[in-house]
CSV table of C-alpha atoms in Angstrom, one decimal:
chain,number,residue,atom,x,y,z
A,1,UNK,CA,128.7,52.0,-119.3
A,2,UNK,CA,129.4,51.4,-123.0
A,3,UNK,CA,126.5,49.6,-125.3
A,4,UNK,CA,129.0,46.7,-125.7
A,5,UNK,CA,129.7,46.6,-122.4
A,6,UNK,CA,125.6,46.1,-120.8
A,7,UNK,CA,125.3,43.8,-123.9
A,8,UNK,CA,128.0,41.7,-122.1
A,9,UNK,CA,126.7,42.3,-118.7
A,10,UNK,CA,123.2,41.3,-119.7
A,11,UNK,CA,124.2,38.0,-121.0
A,12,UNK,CA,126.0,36.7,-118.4
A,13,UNK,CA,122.5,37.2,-116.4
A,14,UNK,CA,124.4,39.4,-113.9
A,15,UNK,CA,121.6,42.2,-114.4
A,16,UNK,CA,119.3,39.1,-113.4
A,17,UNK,CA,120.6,38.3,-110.1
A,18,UNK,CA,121.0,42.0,-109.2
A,19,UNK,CA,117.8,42.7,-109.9
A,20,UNK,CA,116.4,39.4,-107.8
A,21,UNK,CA,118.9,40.4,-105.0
A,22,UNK,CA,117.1,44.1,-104.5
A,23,UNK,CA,114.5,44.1,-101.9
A,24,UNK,CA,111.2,44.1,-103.2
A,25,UNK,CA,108.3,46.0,-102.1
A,26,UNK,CA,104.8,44.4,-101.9
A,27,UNK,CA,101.6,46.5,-103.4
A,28,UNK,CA,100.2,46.7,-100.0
A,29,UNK,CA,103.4,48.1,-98.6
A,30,UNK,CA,103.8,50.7,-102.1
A,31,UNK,CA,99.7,51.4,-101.2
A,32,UNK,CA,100.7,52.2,-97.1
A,33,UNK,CA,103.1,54.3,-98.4
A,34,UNK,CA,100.9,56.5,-100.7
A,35,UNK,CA,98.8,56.8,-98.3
A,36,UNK,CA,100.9,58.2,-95.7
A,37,UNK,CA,102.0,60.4,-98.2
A,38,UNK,CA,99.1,61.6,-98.9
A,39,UNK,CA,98.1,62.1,-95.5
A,40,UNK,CA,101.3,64.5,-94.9
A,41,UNK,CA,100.2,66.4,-98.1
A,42,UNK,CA,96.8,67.2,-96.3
A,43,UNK,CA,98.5,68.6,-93.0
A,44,UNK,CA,97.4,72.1,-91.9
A,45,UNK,CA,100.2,74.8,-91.9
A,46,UNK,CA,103.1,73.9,-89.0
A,47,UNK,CA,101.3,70.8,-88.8
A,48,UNK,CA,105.0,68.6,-89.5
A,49,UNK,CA,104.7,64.7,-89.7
A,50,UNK,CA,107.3,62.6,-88.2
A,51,UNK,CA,108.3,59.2,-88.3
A,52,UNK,CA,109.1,57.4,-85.4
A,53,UNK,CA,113.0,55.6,-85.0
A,54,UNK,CA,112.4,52.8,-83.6
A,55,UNK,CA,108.6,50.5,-84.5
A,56,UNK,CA,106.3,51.8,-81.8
A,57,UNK,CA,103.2,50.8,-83.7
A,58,UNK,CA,101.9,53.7,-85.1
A,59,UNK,CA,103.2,55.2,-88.0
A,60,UNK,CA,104.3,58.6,-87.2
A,61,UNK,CA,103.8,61.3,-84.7
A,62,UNK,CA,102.3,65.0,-85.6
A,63,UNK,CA,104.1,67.9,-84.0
A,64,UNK,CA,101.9,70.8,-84.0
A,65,UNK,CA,103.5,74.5,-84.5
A,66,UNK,CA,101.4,77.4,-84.2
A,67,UNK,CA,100.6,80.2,-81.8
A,68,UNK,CA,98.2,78.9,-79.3
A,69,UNK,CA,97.5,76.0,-76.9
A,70,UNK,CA,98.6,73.3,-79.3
A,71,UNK,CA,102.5,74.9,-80.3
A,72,UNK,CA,104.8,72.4,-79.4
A,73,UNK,CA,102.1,69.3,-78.6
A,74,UNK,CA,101.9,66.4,-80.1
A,75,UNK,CA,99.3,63.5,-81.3
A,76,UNK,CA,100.3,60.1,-83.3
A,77,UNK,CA,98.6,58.3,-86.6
A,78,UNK,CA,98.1,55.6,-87.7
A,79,UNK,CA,96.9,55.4,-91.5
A,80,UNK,CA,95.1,52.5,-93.3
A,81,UNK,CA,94.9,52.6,-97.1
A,82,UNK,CA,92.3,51.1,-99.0
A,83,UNK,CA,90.5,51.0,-102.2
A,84,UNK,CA,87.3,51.2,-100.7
A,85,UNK,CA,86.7,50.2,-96.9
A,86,UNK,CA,83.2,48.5,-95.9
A,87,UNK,CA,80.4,50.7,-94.4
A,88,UNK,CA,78.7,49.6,-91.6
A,89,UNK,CA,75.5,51.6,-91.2
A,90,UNK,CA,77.4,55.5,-90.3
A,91,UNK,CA,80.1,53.8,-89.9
A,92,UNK,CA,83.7,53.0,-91.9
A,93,UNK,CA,84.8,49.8,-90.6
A,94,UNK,CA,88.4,49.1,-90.8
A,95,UNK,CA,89.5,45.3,-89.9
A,96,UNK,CA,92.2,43.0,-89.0
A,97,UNK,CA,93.7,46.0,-87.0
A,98,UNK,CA,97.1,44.3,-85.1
A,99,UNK,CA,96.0,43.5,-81.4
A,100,UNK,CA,99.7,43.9,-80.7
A,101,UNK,CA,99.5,47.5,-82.1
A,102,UNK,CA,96.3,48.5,-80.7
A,103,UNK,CA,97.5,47.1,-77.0
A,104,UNK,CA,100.5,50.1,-77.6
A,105,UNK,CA,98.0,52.5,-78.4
A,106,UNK,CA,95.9,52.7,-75.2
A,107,UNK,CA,99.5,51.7,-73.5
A,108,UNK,CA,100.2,55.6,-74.5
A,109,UNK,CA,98.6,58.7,-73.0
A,110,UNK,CA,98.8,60.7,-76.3
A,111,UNK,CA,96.1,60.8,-78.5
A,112,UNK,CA,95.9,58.6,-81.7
A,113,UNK,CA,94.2,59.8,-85.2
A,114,UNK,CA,93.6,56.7,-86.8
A,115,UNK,CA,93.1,57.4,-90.7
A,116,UNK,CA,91.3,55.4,-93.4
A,117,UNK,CA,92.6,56.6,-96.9
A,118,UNK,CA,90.3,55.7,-99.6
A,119,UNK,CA,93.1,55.8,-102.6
A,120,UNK,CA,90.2,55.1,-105.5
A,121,UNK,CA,88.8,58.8,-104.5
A,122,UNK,CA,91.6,60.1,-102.6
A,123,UNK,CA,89.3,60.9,-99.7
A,124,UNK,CA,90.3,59.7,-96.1
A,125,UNK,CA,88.3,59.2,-92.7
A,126,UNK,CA,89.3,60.1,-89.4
A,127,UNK,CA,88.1,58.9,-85.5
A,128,UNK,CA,90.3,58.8,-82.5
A,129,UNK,CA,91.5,55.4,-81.5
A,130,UNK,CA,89.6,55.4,-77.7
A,131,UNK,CA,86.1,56.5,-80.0
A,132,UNK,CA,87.0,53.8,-82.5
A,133,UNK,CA,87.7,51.0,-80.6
A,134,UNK,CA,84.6,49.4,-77.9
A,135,UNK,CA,85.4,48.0,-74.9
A,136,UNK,CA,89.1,47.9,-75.6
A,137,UNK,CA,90.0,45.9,-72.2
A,138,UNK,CA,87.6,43.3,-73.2
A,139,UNK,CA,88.8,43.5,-76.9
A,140,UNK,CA,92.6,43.3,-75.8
A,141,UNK,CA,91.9,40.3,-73.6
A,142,UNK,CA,89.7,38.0,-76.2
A,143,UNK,CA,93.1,36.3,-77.4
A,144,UNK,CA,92.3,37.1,-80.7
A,145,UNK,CA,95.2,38.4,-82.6
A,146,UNK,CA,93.1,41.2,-85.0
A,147,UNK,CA,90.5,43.2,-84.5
A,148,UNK,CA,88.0,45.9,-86.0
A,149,UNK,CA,87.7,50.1,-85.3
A,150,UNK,CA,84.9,51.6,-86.6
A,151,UNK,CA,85.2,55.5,-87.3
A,152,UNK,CA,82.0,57.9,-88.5
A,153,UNK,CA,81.5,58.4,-92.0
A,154,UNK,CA,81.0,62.2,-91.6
A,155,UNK,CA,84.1,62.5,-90.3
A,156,UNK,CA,86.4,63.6,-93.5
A,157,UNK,CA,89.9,65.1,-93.8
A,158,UNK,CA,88.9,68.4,-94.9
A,159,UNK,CA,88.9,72.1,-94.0
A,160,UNK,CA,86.1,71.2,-91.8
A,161,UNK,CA,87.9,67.8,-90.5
A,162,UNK,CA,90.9,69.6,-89.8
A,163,UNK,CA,89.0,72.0,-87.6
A,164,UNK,CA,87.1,69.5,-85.9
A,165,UNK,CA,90.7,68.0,-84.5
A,166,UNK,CA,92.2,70.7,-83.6
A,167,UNK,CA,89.3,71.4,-81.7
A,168,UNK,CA,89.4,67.8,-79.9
A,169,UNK,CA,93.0,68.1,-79.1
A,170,UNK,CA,92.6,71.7,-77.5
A,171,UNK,CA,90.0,70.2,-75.5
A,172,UNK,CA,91.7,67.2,-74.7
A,173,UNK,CA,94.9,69.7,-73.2
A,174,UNK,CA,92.7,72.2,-71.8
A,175,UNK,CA,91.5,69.7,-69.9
A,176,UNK,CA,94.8,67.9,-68.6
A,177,UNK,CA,95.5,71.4,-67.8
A,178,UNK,CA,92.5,71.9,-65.4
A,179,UNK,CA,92.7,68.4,-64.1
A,180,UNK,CA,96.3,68.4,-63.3
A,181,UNK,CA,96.8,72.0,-62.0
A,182,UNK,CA,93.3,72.0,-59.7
A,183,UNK,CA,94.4,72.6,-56.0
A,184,UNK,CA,93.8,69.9,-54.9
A,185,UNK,CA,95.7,68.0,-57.8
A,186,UNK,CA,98.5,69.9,-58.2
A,187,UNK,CA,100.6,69.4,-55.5
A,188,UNK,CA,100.5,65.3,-56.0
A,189,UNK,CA,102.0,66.6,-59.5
A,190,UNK,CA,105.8,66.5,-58.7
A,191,UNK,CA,106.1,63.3,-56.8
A,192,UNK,CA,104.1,61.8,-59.5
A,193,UNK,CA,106.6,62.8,-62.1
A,194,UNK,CA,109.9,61.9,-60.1
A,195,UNK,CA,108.5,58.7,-59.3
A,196,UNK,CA,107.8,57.9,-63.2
A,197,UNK,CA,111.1,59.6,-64.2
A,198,UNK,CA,112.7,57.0,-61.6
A,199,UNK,CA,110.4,53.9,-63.2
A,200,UNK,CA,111.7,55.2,-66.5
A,201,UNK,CA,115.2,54.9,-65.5
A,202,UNK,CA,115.0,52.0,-64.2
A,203,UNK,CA,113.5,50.4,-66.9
A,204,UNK,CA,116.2,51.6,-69.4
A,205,UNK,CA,118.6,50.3,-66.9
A,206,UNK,CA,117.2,46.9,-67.0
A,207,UNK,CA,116.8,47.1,-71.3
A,208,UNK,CA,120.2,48.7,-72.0
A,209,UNK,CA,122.1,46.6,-69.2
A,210,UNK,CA,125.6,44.1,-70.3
A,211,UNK,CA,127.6,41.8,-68.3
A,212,UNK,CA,130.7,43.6,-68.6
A,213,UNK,CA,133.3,40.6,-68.6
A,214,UNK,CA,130.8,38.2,-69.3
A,215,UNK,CA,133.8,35.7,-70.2
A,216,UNK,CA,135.1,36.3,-67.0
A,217,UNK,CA,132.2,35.2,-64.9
A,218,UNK,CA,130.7,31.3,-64.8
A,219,UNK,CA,127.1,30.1,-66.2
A,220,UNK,CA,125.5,30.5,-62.8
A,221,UNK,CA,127.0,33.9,-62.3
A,222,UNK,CA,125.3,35.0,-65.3
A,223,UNK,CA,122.2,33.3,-64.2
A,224,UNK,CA,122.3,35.3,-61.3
A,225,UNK,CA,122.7,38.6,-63.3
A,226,UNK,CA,119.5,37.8,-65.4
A,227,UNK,CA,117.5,37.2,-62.9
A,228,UNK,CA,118.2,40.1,-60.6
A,229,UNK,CA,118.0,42.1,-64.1
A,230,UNK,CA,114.1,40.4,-64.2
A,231,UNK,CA,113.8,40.6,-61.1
A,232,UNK,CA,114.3,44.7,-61.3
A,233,UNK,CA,112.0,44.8,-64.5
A,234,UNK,CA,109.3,42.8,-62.7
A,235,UNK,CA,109.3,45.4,-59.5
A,236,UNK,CA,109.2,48.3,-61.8
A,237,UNK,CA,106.6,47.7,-63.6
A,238,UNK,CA,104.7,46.8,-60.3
A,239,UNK,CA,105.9,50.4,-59.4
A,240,UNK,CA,104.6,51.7,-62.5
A,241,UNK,CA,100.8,49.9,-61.8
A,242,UNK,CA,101.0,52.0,-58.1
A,243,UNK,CA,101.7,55.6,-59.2
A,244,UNK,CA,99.6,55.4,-62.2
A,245,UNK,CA,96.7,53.9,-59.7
A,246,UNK,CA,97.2,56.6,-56.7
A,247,UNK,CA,97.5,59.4,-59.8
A,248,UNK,CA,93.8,58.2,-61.0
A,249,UNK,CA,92.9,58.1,-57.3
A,250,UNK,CA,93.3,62.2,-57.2
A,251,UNK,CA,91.4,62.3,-60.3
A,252,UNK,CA,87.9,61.8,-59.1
A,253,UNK,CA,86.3,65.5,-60.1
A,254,UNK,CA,87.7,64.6,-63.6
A,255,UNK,CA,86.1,61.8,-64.6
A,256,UNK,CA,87.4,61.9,-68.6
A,257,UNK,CA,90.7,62.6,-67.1
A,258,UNK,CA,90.5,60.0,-64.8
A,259,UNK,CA,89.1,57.2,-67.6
A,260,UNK,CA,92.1,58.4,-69.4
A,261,UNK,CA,94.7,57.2,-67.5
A,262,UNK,CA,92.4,54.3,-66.1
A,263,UNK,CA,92.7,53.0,-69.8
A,264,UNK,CA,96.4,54.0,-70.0
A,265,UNK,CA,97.2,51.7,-66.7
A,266,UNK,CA,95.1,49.0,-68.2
A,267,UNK,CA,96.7,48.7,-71.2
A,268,UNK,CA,100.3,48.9,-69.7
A,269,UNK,CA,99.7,45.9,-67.3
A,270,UNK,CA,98.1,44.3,-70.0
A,271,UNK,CA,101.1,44.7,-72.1
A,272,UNK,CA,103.1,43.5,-69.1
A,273,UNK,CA,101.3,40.4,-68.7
A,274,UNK,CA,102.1,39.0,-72.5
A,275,UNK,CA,105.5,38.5,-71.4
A,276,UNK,CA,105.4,38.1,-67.5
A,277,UNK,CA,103.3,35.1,-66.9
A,278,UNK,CA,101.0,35.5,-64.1
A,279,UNK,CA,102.0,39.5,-63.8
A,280,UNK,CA,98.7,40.2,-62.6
A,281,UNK,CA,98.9,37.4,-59.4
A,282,UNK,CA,102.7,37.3,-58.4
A,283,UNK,CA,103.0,39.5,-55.2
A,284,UNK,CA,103.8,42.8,-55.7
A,285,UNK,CA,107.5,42.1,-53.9
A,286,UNK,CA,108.7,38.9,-54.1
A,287,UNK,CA,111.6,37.6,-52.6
A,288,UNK,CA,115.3,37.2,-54.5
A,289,UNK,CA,114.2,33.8,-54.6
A,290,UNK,CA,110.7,34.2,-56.5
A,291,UNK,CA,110.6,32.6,-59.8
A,292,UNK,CA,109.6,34.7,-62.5
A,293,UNK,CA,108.9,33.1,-65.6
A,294,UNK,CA,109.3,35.4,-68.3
A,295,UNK,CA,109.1,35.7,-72.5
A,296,UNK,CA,112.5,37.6,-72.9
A,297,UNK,CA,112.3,38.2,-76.8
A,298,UNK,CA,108.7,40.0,-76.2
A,299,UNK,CA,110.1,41.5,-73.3
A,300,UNK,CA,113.1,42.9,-75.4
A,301,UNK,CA,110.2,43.5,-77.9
A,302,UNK,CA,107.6,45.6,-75.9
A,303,UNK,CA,109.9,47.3,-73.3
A,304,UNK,CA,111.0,50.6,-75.5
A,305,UNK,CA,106.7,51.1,-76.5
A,306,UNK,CA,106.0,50.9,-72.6
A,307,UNK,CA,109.2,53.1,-71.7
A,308,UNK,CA,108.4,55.6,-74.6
A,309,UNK,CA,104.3,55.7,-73.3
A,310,UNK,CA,105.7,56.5,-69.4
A,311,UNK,CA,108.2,59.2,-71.4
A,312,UNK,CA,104.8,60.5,-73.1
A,313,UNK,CA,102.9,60.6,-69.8
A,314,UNK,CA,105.3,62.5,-68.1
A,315,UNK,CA,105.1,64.6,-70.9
A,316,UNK,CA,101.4,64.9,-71.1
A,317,UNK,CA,101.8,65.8,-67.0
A,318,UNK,CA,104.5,68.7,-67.3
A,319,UNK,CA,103.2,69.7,-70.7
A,320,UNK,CA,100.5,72.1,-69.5
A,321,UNK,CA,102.8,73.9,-67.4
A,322,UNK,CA,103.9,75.8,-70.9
A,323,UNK,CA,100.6,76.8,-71.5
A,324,UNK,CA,99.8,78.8,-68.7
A,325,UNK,CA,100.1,82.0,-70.6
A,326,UNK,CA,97.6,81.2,-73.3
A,327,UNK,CA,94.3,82.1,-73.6
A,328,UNK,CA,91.4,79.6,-73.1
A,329,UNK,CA,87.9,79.4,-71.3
A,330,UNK,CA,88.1,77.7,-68.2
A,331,UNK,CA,91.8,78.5,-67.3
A,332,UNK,CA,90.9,80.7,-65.0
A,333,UNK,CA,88.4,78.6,-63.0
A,334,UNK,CA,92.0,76.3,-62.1
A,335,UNK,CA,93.3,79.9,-61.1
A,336,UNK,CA,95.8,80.0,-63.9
A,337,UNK,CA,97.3,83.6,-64.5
């Protein structure tokens, strides 16, 4: 563009409004975004970051490439930037945390690194969100719509940090991987996963669903469609609660295992019952007739977070099955060749 010509384009104020018209973004998103950039920076070697496609409240999802246990697994992370975060004590307190979000993380079997980045001295902390967060049930079901994690001071992103989480998330798969291929466990394995690849399905069903020839079809047949639709959605989830409860109830030797998915279950109904009122007292199969009262936007909302935490736990359940040929004490107590 010729001098002239911006002269011109200036004056007329046309600059102006383009420049109004642009999206703007706000210093706490530009500081969320240095931090996560940071953060991804810091990642150990075939450690690759990810962002997820669709908001699942977190803010991206490590994939973990390198010989061993961990090649292929997976943790997610969620990253807070401040200048300076308040210490309480031996702890780094991080506030006004989104109940909404933290619901979806214990709705979710994989493990969550929740960072605080310190961008005054570029130095971040680290805790895992089930350390970080007390009594979460309680927590979740206080109605308040923020709430606080507190992670260790010690805990650092360094050399040292790093080492100190790849050695939790071994542990935390090594274990799955005795718990889930015991003798006694292993054989409730398969029907576990069919039934939770069928809840999945149907779930999808029930979120991806149209009234093909909608036109066609009168105001009460349409009716009809949505409530059978909620009426599927509602005896899914139910489904969901059942496997999930007679999965912990083979779980008993393993209590960390067991607490695991305990919290996972809890969570999920818990998510349930923000847009299913009375989820947790409606009988477990009502009739065609049963009136379900329902929030559809937050069911549109939540539905893809529960449906991708069942897709993780079925994930988390066949995952070990790859790591049979490693090497790591205590596989061979579960007689793993």
């Amino acid at each position: 563009m010729s001098p002239k010509r911006l002269k011109m384009v200036t004056r007329s104020g046309a600059l102006d409004r383009w420049n109004i018209d642009m999206p703007r973004i706000t210093d706490e998103q530009a500081r969320g975004d240095a931090g996560e950039r940071w953060f991804v920076g810091q990642l150990p070697k075939g450690w690759f970051f990810q962002r997820p496609s669709t908001d699942l409240g977190v803010d991206g999802i490590v994939v973990v490439t390198e010989p061993g246990i961990l090649n292929g697994l997976e943790f997610r992370v969620q990253i807070k930037t401040s200048k300076k975060f308040p210490k309480r004590g031996s702890k780094v307190a991080i506030s006004g945390l989104n109940l909404e979000s933290v619901r979806y993380w214990f709705a979710n079997p994989t493990p969550l690194l929740l960072v605080a980045f310190e961008d005054s001295v570029n130095t971040a902390y680290f805790g895992w969100h089930d350390d970080a967060i007390s009594d979460p049930k309680g927590q979740l079901s206080s109605g308040r719509s923020t709430l606080s994690a507190y992670i260790d001071v010690h805990d650092v992103l360094s050399l040292d940090g790093w080492n100190s989480i790849r050695k939790r998330l071994e542990e935390h798969y090594a274990a799955i991987l005795q718990a889930f291929y015991a003798s006694d466990v292993a054989g409730f394995l398969v029907p576990t996963l069919h039934e939770l690849a069928t809840e999945v399905k149907y779930l999808f069903f029930a979120h991806s669903a149209k009234h093909w020839g909608m036109e066609e079809r009168t105001a009460d047949e349409v009716a009809q469609g949505e409530r059978t639709l909620t009426l599927l959605d509602f005896r899914t989830h139910c489904d969901v609660i059942r496997t999930l409860q007679s999965l912990n109830s083979k779980l008993k030797r393993f209590p960390r295992e067991q607490t695991s998915i305990a919290n996972f279950t809890d969570g999920y109904r818990d998510a349930v019952s923000s847009f299913i009122e009375g989820f947790k007292e409606l009988p477990e199969n009502p009739s065609p007739d049963q009136e379900i009262r329902v929030d559809a936007e937050r069911m549109r909302l939540l539905r893809p977070m529960l449906i991708d935490g069942l897709l993780q736990v079925i994930q988390t359940l066949s995952q070990p099955a790859k790591a049979t040929n490693a090497t790591h004490k205590g596989f061979d107590s579960v007689g793993i060749d």
